[in-house]
XYZ file of C-alpha atoms in Angstrom:
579
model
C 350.454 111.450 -44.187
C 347.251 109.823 -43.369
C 343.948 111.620 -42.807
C 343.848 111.447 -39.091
C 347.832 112.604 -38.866
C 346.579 115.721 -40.840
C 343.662 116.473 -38.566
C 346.013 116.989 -35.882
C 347.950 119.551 -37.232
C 347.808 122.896 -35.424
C 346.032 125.056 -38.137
C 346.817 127.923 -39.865
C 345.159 131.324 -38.706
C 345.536 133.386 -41.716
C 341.919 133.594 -43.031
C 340.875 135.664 -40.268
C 342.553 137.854 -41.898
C 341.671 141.345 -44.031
C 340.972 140.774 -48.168
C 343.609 143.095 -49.589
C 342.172 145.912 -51.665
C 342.390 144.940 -55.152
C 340.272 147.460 -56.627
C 337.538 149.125 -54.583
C 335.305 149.064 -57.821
C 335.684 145.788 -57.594
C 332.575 143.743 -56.928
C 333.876 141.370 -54.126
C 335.144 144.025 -52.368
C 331.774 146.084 -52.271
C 329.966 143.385 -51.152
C 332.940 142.568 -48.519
C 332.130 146.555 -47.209
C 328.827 145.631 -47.341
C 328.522 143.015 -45.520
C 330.986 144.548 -42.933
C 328.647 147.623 -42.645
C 325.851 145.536 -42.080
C 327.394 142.801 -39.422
C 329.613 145.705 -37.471
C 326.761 148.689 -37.486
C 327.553 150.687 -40.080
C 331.542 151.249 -39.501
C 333.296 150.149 -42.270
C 336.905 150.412 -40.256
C 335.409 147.391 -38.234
C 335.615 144.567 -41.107
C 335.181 141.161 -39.384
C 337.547 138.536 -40.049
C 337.402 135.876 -43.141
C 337.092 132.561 -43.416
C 334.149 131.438 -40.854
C 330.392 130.526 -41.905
C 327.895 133.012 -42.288
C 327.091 136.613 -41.656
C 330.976 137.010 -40.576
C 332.467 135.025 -43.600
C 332.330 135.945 -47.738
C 328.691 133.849 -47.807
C 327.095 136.646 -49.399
C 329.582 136.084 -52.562
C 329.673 132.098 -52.465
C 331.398 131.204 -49.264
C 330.388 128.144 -47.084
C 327.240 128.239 -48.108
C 327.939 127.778 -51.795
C 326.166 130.497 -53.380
C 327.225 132.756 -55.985
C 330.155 133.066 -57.639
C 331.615 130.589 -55.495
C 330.283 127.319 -55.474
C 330.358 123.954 -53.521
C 332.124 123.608 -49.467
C 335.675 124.153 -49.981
C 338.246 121.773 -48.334
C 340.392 122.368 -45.482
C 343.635 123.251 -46.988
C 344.531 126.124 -49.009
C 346.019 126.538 -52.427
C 348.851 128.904 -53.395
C 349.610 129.304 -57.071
C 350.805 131.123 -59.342
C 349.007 133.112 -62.092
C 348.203 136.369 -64.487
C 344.849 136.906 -62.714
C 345.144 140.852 -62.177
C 346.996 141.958 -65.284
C 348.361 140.081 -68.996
C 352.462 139.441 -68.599
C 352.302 140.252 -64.614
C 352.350 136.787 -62.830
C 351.980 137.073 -59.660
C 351.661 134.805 -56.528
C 347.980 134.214 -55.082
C 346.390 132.104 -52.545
C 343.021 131.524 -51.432
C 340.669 128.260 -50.581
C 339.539 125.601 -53.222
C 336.370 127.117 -54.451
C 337.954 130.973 -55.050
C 336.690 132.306 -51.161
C 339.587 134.645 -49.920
C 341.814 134.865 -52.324
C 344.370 137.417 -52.311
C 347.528 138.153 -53.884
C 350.498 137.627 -51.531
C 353.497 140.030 -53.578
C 353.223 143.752 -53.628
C 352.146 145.052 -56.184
C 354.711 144.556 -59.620
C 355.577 147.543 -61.717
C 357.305 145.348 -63.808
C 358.755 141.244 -63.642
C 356.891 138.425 -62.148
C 357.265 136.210 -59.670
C 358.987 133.195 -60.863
C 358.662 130.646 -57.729
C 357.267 130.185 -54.328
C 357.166 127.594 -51.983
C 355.208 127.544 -48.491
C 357.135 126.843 -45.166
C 356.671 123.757 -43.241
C 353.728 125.060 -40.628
C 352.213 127.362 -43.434
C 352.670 130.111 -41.814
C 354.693 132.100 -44.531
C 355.534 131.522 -48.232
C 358.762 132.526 -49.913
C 358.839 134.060 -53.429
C 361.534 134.769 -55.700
C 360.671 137.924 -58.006
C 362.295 139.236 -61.317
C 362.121 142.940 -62.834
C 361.896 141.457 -66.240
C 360.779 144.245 -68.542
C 360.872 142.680 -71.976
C 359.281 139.519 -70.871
C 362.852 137.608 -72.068
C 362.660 133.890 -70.691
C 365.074 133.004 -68.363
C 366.316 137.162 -68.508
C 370.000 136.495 -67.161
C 370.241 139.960 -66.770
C 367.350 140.930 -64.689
C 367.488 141.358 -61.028
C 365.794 138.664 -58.966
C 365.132 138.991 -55.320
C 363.856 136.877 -52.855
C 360.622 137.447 -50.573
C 358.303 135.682 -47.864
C 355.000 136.865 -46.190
C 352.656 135.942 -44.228
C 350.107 133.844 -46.953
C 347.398 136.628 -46.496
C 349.756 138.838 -48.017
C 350.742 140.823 -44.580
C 354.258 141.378 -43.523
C 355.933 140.945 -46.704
C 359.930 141.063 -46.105
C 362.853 140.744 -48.291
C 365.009 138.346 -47.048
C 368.336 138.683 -49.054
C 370.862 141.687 -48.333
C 371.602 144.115 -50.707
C 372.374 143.014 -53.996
C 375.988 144.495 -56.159
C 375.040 145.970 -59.449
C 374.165 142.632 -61.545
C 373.605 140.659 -58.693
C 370.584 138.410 -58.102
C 369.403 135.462 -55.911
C 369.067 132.298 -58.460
C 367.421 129.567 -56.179
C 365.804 129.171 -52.116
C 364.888 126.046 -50.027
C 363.494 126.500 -46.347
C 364.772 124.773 -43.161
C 362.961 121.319 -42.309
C 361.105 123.287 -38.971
C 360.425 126.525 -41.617
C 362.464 128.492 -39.612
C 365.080 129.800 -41.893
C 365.400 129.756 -45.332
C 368.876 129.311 -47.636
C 369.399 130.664 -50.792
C 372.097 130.737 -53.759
C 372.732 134.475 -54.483
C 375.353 136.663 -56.352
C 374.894 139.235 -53.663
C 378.305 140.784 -52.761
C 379.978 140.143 -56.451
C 378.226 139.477 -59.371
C 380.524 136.586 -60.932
C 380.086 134.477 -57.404
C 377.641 132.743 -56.716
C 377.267 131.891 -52.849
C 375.155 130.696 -50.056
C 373.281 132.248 -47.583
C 370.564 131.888 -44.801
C 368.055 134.438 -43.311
C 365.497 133.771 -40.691
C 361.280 133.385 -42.265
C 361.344 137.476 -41.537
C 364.493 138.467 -43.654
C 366.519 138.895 -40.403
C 369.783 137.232 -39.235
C 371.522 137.090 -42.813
C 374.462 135.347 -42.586
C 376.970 134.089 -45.706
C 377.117 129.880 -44.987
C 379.757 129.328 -48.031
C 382.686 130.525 -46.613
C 385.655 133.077 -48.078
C 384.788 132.727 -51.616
C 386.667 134.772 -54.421
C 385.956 135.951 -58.028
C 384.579 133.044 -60.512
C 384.280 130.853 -57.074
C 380.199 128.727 -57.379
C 377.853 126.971 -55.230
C 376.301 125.043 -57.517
C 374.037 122.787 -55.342
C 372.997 122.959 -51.442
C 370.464 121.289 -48.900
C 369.471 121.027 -45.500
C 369.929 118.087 -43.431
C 366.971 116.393 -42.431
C 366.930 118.027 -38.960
C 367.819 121.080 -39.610
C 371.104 120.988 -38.397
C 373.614 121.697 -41.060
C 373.687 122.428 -44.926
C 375.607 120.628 -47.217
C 376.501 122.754 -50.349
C 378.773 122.119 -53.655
C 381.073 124.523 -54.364
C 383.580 124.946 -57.819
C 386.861 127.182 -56.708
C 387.693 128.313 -59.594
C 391.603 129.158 -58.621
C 391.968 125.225 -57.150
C 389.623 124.092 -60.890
C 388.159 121.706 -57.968
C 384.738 120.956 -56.999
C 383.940 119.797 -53.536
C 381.188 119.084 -50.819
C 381.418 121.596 -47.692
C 379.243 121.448 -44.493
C 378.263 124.757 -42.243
C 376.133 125.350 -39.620
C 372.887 127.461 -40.623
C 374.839 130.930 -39.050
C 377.702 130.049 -41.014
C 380.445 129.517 -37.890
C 381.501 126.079 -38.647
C 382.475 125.508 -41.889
C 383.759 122.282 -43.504
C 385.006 120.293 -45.746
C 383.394 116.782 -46.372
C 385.417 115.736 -49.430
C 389.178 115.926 -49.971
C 389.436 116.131 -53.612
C 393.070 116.949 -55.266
C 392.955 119.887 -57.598
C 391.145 119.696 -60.808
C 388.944 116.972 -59.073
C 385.223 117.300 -58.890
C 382.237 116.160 -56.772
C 379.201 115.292 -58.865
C 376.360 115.269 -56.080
C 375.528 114.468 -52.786
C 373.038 113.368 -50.380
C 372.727 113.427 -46.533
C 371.505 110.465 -44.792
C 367.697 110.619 -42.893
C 369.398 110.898 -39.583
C 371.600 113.520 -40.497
C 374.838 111.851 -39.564
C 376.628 111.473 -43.095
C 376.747 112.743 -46.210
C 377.349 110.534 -49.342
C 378.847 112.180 -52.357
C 380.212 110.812 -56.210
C 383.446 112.130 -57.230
C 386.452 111.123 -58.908
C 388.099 111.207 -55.881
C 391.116 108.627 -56.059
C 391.272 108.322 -59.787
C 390.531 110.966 -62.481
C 387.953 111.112 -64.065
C 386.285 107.797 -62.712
C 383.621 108.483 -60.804
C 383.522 106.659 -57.242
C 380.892 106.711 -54.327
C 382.500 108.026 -51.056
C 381.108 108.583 -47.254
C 381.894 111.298 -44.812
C 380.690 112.249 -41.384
C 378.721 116.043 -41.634
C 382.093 117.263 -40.088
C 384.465 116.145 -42.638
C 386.005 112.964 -40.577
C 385.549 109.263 -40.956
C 386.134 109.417 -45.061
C 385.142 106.146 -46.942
C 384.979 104.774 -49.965
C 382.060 102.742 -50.045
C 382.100 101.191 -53.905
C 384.514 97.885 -54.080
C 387.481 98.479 -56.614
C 385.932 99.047 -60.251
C 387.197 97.042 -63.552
C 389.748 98.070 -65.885
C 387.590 100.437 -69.088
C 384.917 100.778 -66.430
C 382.085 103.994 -66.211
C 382.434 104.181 -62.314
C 378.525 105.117 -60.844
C 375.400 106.854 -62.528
C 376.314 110.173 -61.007
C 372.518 110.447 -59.091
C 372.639 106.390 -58.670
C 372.885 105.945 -55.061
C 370.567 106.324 -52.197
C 370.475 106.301 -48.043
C 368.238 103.817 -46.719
C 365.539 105.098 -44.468
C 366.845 103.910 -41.765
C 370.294 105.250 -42.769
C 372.297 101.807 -41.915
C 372.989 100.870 -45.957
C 373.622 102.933 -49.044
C 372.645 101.261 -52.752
C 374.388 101.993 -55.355
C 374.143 101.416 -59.536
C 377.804 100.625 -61.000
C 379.602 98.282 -63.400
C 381.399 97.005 -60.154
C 381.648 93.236 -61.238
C 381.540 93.528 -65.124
C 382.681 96.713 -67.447
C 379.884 97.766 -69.080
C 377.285 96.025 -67.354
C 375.311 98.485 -64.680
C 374.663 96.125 -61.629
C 372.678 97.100 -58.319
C 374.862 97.178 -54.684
C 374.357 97.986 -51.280
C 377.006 98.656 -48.683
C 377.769 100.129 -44.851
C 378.897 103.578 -45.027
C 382.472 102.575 -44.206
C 382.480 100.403 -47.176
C 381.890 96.907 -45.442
C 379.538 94.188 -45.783
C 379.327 95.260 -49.871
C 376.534 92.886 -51.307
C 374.874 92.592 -54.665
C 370.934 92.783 -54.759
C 370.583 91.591 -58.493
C 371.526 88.593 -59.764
C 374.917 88.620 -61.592
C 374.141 89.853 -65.049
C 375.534 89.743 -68.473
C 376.351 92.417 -71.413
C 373.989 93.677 -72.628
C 371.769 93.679 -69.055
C 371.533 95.938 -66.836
C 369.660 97.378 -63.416
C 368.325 101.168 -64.551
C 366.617 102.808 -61.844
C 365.880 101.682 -58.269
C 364.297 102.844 -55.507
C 363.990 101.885 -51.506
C 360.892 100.685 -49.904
C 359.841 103.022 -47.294
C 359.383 100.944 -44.555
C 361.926 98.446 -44.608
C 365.200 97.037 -46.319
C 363.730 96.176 -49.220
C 364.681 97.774 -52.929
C 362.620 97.675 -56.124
C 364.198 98.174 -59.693
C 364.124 97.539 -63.159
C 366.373 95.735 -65.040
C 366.456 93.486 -68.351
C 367.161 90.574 -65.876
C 365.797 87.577 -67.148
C 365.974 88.362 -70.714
C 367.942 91.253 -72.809
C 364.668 92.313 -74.630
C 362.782 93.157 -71.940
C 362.937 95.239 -68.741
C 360.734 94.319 -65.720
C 360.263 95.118 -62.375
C 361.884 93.209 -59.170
C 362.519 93.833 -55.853
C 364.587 92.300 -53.113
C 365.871 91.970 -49.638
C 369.295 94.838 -49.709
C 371.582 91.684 -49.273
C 370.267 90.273 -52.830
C 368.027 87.513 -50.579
C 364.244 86.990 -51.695
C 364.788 88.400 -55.421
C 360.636 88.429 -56.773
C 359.555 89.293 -60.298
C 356.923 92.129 -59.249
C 354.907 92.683 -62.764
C 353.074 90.047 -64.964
C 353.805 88.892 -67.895
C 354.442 91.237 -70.366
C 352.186 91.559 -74.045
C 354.065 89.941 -76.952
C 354.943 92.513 -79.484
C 354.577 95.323 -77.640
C 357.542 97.989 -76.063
C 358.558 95.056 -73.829
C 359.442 97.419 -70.616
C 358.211 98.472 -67.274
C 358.391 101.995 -67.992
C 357.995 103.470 -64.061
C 357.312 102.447 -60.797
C 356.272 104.110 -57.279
C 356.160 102.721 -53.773
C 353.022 103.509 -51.810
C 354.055 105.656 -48.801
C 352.732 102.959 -46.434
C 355.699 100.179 -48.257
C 352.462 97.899 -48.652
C 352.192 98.071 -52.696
C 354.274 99.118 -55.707
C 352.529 100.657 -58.619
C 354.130 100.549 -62.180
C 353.098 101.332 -65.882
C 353.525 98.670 -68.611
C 352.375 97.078 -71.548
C 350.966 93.785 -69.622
C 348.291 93.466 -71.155
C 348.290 94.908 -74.518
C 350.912 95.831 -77.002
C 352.277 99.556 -76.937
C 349.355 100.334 -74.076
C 351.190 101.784 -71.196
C 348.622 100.768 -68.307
C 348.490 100.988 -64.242
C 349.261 98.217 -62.044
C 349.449 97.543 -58.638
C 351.222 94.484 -56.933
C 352.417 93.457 -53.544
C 356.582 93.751 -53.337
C 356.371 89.581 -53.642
C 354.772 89.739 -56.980
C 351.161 88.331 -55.412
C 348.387 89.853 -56.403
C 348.883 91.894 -59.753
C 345.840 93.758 -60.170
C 345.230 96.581 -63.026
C 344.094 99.903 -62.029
C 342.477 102.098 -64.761
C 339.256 101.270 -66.363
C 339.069 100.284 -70.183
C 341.283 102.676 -72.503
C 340.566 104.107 -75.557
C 341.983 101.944 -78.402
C 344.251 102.549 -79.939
C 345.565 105.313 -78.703
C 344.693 105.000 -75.141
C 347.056 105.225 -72.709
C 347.932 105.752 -68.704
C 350.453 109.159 -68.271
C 351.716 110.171 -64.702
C 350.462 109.160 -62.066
C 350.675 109.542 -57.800
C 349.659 107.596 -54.431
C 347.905 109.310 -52.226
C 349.683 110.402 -48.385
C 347.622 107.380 -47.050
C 348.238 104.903 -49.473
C 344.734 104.272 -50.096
C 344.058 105.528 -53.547
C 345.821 106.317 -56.788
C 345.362 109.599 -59.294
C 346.652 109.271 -62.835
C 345.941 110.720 -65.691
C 344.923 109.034 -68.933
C 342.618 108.811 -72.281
C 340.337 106.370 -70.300
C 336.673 107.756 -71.836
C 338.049 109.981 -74.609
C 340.732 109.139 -76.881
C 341.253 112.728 -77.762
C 341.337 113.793 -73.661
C 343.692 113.483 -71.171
C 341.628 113.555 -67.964
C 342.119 112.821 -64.550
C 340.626 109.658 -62.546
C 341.539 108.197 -59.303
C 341.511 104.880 -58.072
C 341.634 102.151 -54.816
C 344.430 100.569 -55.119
C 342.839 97.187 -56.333
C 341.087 99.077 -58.920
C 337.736 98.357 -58.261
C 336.563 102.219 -57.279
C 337.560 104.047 -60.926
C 336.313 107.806 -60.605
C 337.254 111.043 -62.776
C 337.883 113.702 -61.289
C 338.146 116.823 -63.389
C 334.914 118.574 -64.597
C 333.631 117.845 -68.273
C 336.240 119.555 -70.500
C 336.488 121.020 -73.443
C 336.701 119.661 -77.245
C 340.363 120.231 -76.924
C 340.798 120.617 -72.842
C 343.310 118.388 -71.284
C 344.347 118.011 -67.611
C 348.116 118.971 -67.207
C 349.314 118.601 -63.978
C 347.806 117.394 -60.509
C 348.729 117.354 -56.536
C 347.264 115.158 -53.431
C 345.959 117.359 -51.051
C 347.690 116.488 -47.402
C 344.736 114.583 -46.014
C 344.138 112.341 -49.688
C 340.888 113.945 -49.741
C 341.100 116.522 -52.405
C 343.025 116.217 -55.753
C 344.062 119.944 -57.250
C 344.978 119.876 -60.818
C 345.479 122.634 -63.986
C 343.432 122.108 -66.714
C 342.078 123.739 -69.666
C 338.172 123.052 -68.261
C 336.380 125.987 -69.247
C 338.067 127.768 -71.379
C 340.235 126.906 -74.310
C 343.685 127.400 -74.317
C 343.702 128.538 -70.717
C 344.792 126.445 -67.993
C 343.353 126.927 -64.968
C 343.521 125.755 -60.712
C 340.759 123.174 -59.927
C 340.259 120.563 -57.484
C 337.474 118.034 -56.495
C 337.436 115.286 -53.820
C 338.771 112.200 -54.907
C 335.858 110.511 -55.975
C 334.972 113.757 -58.767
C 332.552 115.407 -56.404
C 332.613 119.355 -55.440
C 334.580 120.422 -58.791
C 336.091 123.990 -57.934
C 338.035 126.633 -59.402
C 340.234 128.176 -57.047
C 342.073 130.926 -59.121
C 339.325 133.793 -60.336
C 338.490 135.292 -63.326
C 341.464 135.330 -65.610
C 342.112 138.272 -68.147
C 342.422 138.030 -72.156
C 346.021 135.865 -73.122
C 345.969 135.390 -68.551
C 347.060 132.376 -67.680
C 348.155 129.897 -64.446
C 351.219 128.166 -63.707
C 352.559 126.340 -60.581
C 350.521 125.468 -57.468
C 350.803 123.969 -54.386
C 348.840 122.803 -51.484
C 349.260 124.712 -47.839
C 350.842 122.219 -45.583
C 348.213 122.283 -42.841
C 344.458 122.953 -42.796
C 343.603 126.799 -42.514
C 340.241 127.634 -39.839
């Protein structure tokens, strides 16, 4: 998304709301009265709302105006994550801006458990949360009930959303609609040794079972949305049939079908839908056991296809997650050992089957096309492969009917590992980045190039030798800069920088850190301004929510104070900008 697409977003209004009472002895929350007796006359029922500038905001404790506890402007968008900020062992589920203002925990109160994951809806105007009642702390607890939650992000109008579990019965995983509407979720809610699916509206209302008449030992094992909204796809096992196939339902659950018509003791690996919500592409061993074929359906269960050609004799049929829609949703690609046993090759085909092309070229044993990915913004692919020599594995892309095949990286160090070891488009389709020793043997490094090879530039600054090294890495939503982590000015740190795509703007980003600090994990915020991140910054051995602007400037902490053996985990940036 680029900056200006962000900024016209309809905000959030949920920091006008209330700060939930935490404590009343707690100091934020007497200088919250405070300042409410003082701006509304002495009546502390008449609390003004949060989140503005001055006498009516938290300014008093570090708000817009930077003082305090709180320091610095924070950004636009909020942060929701995950942490043991109130109590040791309880994790619980907070959000609240980029430099700590208005945070608030968004779960009731735990007697015992945590909350295990959350994600935020596509408006931001609720999160969902999936809780345990873990009482011995067990990881994983198969035993414990989980339930599943959403509210309003300031905490307010929390609501369960699944029905009422059987004894042993617990929701296992959620995903929201595209629009944020509903939400589905995987649950062993009327018997405990079935798993099924279900959908509820963003208030816990309308439940409805999507999966059908289901019977003991009978699993969903995988589900999504279609990209409008639509449908839901879902993979179910029935265990009396020992088959595994694709199904399609309507979110109420009145139209349910099946995509794939798999004999008994036949099973469906995955599946995807297409972007325009037409088709869903699935792997199974559908004609022949136990080889492993790439197959086309409408969402409704008609128009079946196979879409690979015939496979050879001794053959490993497709990578079961090898295949992807186009963006435009004309062409599937696909990696099999279509033309030689053996020998994983790169295809792309109509989703009847027709016009079957290869995008490499034809390749011996002992070569082979690994990963790939689509451009995009057009019918273009990139992969790697060991293409033009056994030993090594570079990157390439090409037109999806094999036509203008282009070496993307330079060449590669002598000596060193001899691979491209990742690659990302930019959102935009302009650039690809990738990782490899170019350079300098067994020094995993950042490169950008266009998709024609031209223009090869490195992106991170001078390493640390000789251990230095470039770890993950992410565009930002408009294409314009790159975050990464690496050893770059310590050989003992991982710390976070960003770049411009040619490399010639190298910032970090993180504050200074510790003798022994590293930076863990980071996010883009929606508008590429602001790069979030955990890190062990101030204190050692605890990992912490920060973010700065991408150029290192206005360093925050957004979780608070953290108690003894507390800790963070997950975050995520709200969707839109809150007022």
């Amino acid at each position: 998304m680029t900056k200006q697409a962000a900024a016209t977003r309809e905000p959030v209004a949920f920091f006008g709301r209330m700060l939930r009472p935490f404590s009343l002895a707690h100091p934020l929350w007497i200088s919250l009265i405070a300042s409410a007796l003082i701006a509304c006359g002495g009546d502390s029922n008449d609390v003004p709302g949060l989140g503005g500038g001055g006498a009516a905001g938290v300014g008093g404790v570090g708000g817009v105006g930077g003082v305090g506890e709180f320091p610095g402007t924070p950004g636009p968008f909020a942060l929701a994550y995950l942490a043991e900020q109130e109590r040791p062992n309880f994790q619980d589920l907070f959000v609240g801006r980029t430099n700590g203002v208005d945070n608030r925990k968004v779960n009731e109160d735990l007697e015992v458990g945590r909350v295990l994951a959350f994600e935020w809806n596509s408006d931001g105007t609720r999160i969902a949360y999936l809780v345990d009642d873990d009482r011995d702390f067990i990881p994983g607890c198969p035993n414990c009930v989980q339930e599943l939650f959403t509210s309003r992000p300031d905490g307010s109008d929390s609501r369960r959303v699944n029905g009422e579990l059987v004894d042993g019965g617990r929701v296992e995983s959620f995903r929201w609609s595209p629009d944020g509407t509903r939400i589905a979720y995987r649950a062993r809610q009327d018997a405990a040794d079935t798993a099924e699916l279900y959908t509820s509206n963003a208030r816990g209302e309308e439940n409805r079972k999507v999966s059908g008449v289901l019977v003991s030992g009978d699993q969903v094992s995988d589900y999504q949305w279609s990209p409008d909204g639509s449908r839901l796809g879902y993979l179910v096992y029935r265990f009396a049939d020992d088959v595994t196939d694709v199904y399609s339902n309507l979110p109420d659950g009145e139209d349910n079908r099946r995509v794939s018509p798999l004999p008994n003791g036949r099973r469906a690996r995955s599946f995807r839908w297409s972007p325009d919500s037409s088709r869903i592409a699935y792997v199974a061993d559908q004609d022949t056991d136990v080889l492993v074929e790439l197959f086309s359906s409408a969402a409704d269960g008609t128009d079946n296809h196979k879409v690979n050609e015939p496979l050879p004799g001794l053959g490993r049929g497709l990578r079961v997650t090898a295949y992807a829609w186009s963006p435009d949703s004309s062409l599937l690609a696909y990696q099999a050992d279509q033309n030689t046993a053996g020998v994983q090759e790169l295809f792309t085909t109509a989703p009847d089957g027709s016009n079957n092309q290869a995008v490499n070229p034809a390749l011996a044993p002992g070569q082979g096309v690994s990963v790939f990915a689509w451009s995009p913004e057009e019918l273009r692919l990139a992969y790697l492969a060991n293409q033009e020599s056994v030993s090594l594995r570079e990157l390439y892309t090409a037109a999806s009917d094999g036509s203008e095949n282009q070496k993307v990286n330079g060449a590669l160090a002598d000596g060193g590992f001899g691979f491209v070891s990742s690659f990302e488009w930019s959102p935009d389709g302009a650039l690809i980045a990738y990782q490899a020793d170019q350079d300098s043997a067994f020094t995993s490094e950042l490169y950008t190039s266009q998709p024609n090879g031209t223009n090869n530039l490195k992106v991170n600054g001078a390493l640390q030798r000789p251990s230095g090294g470039v770890g993950t890495y992410a565009w930002s939503p408009d294409s314009t800069r790159i975050a990464y982590r690496a050893n770059q000015d310590s050989s003992d740190l991982f710390e976070l920088y960003t770049s411009s795509s040619d490399g010639t703007d190298n910032r970090k980003v993180n504050g200074p850190l510790l003798e022994d600090g590293s930076v863990e994990t980071f996010k883009w915020s929606p508008d590429s301004d602001r790069v979030a991140y955990r890190a062990s910054q101030d204190n050692a051995d605890v990992f912490e929510i920060y973010s700065s602007v991408w150029d290192g400037s206005e360093n925050q902490r957004a979780n608070h104070d953290l108690p003894a053996s507390g800790t963070t985990s997950t975050f995520a940036w709200s969707p839109v900008p809150v007022p």
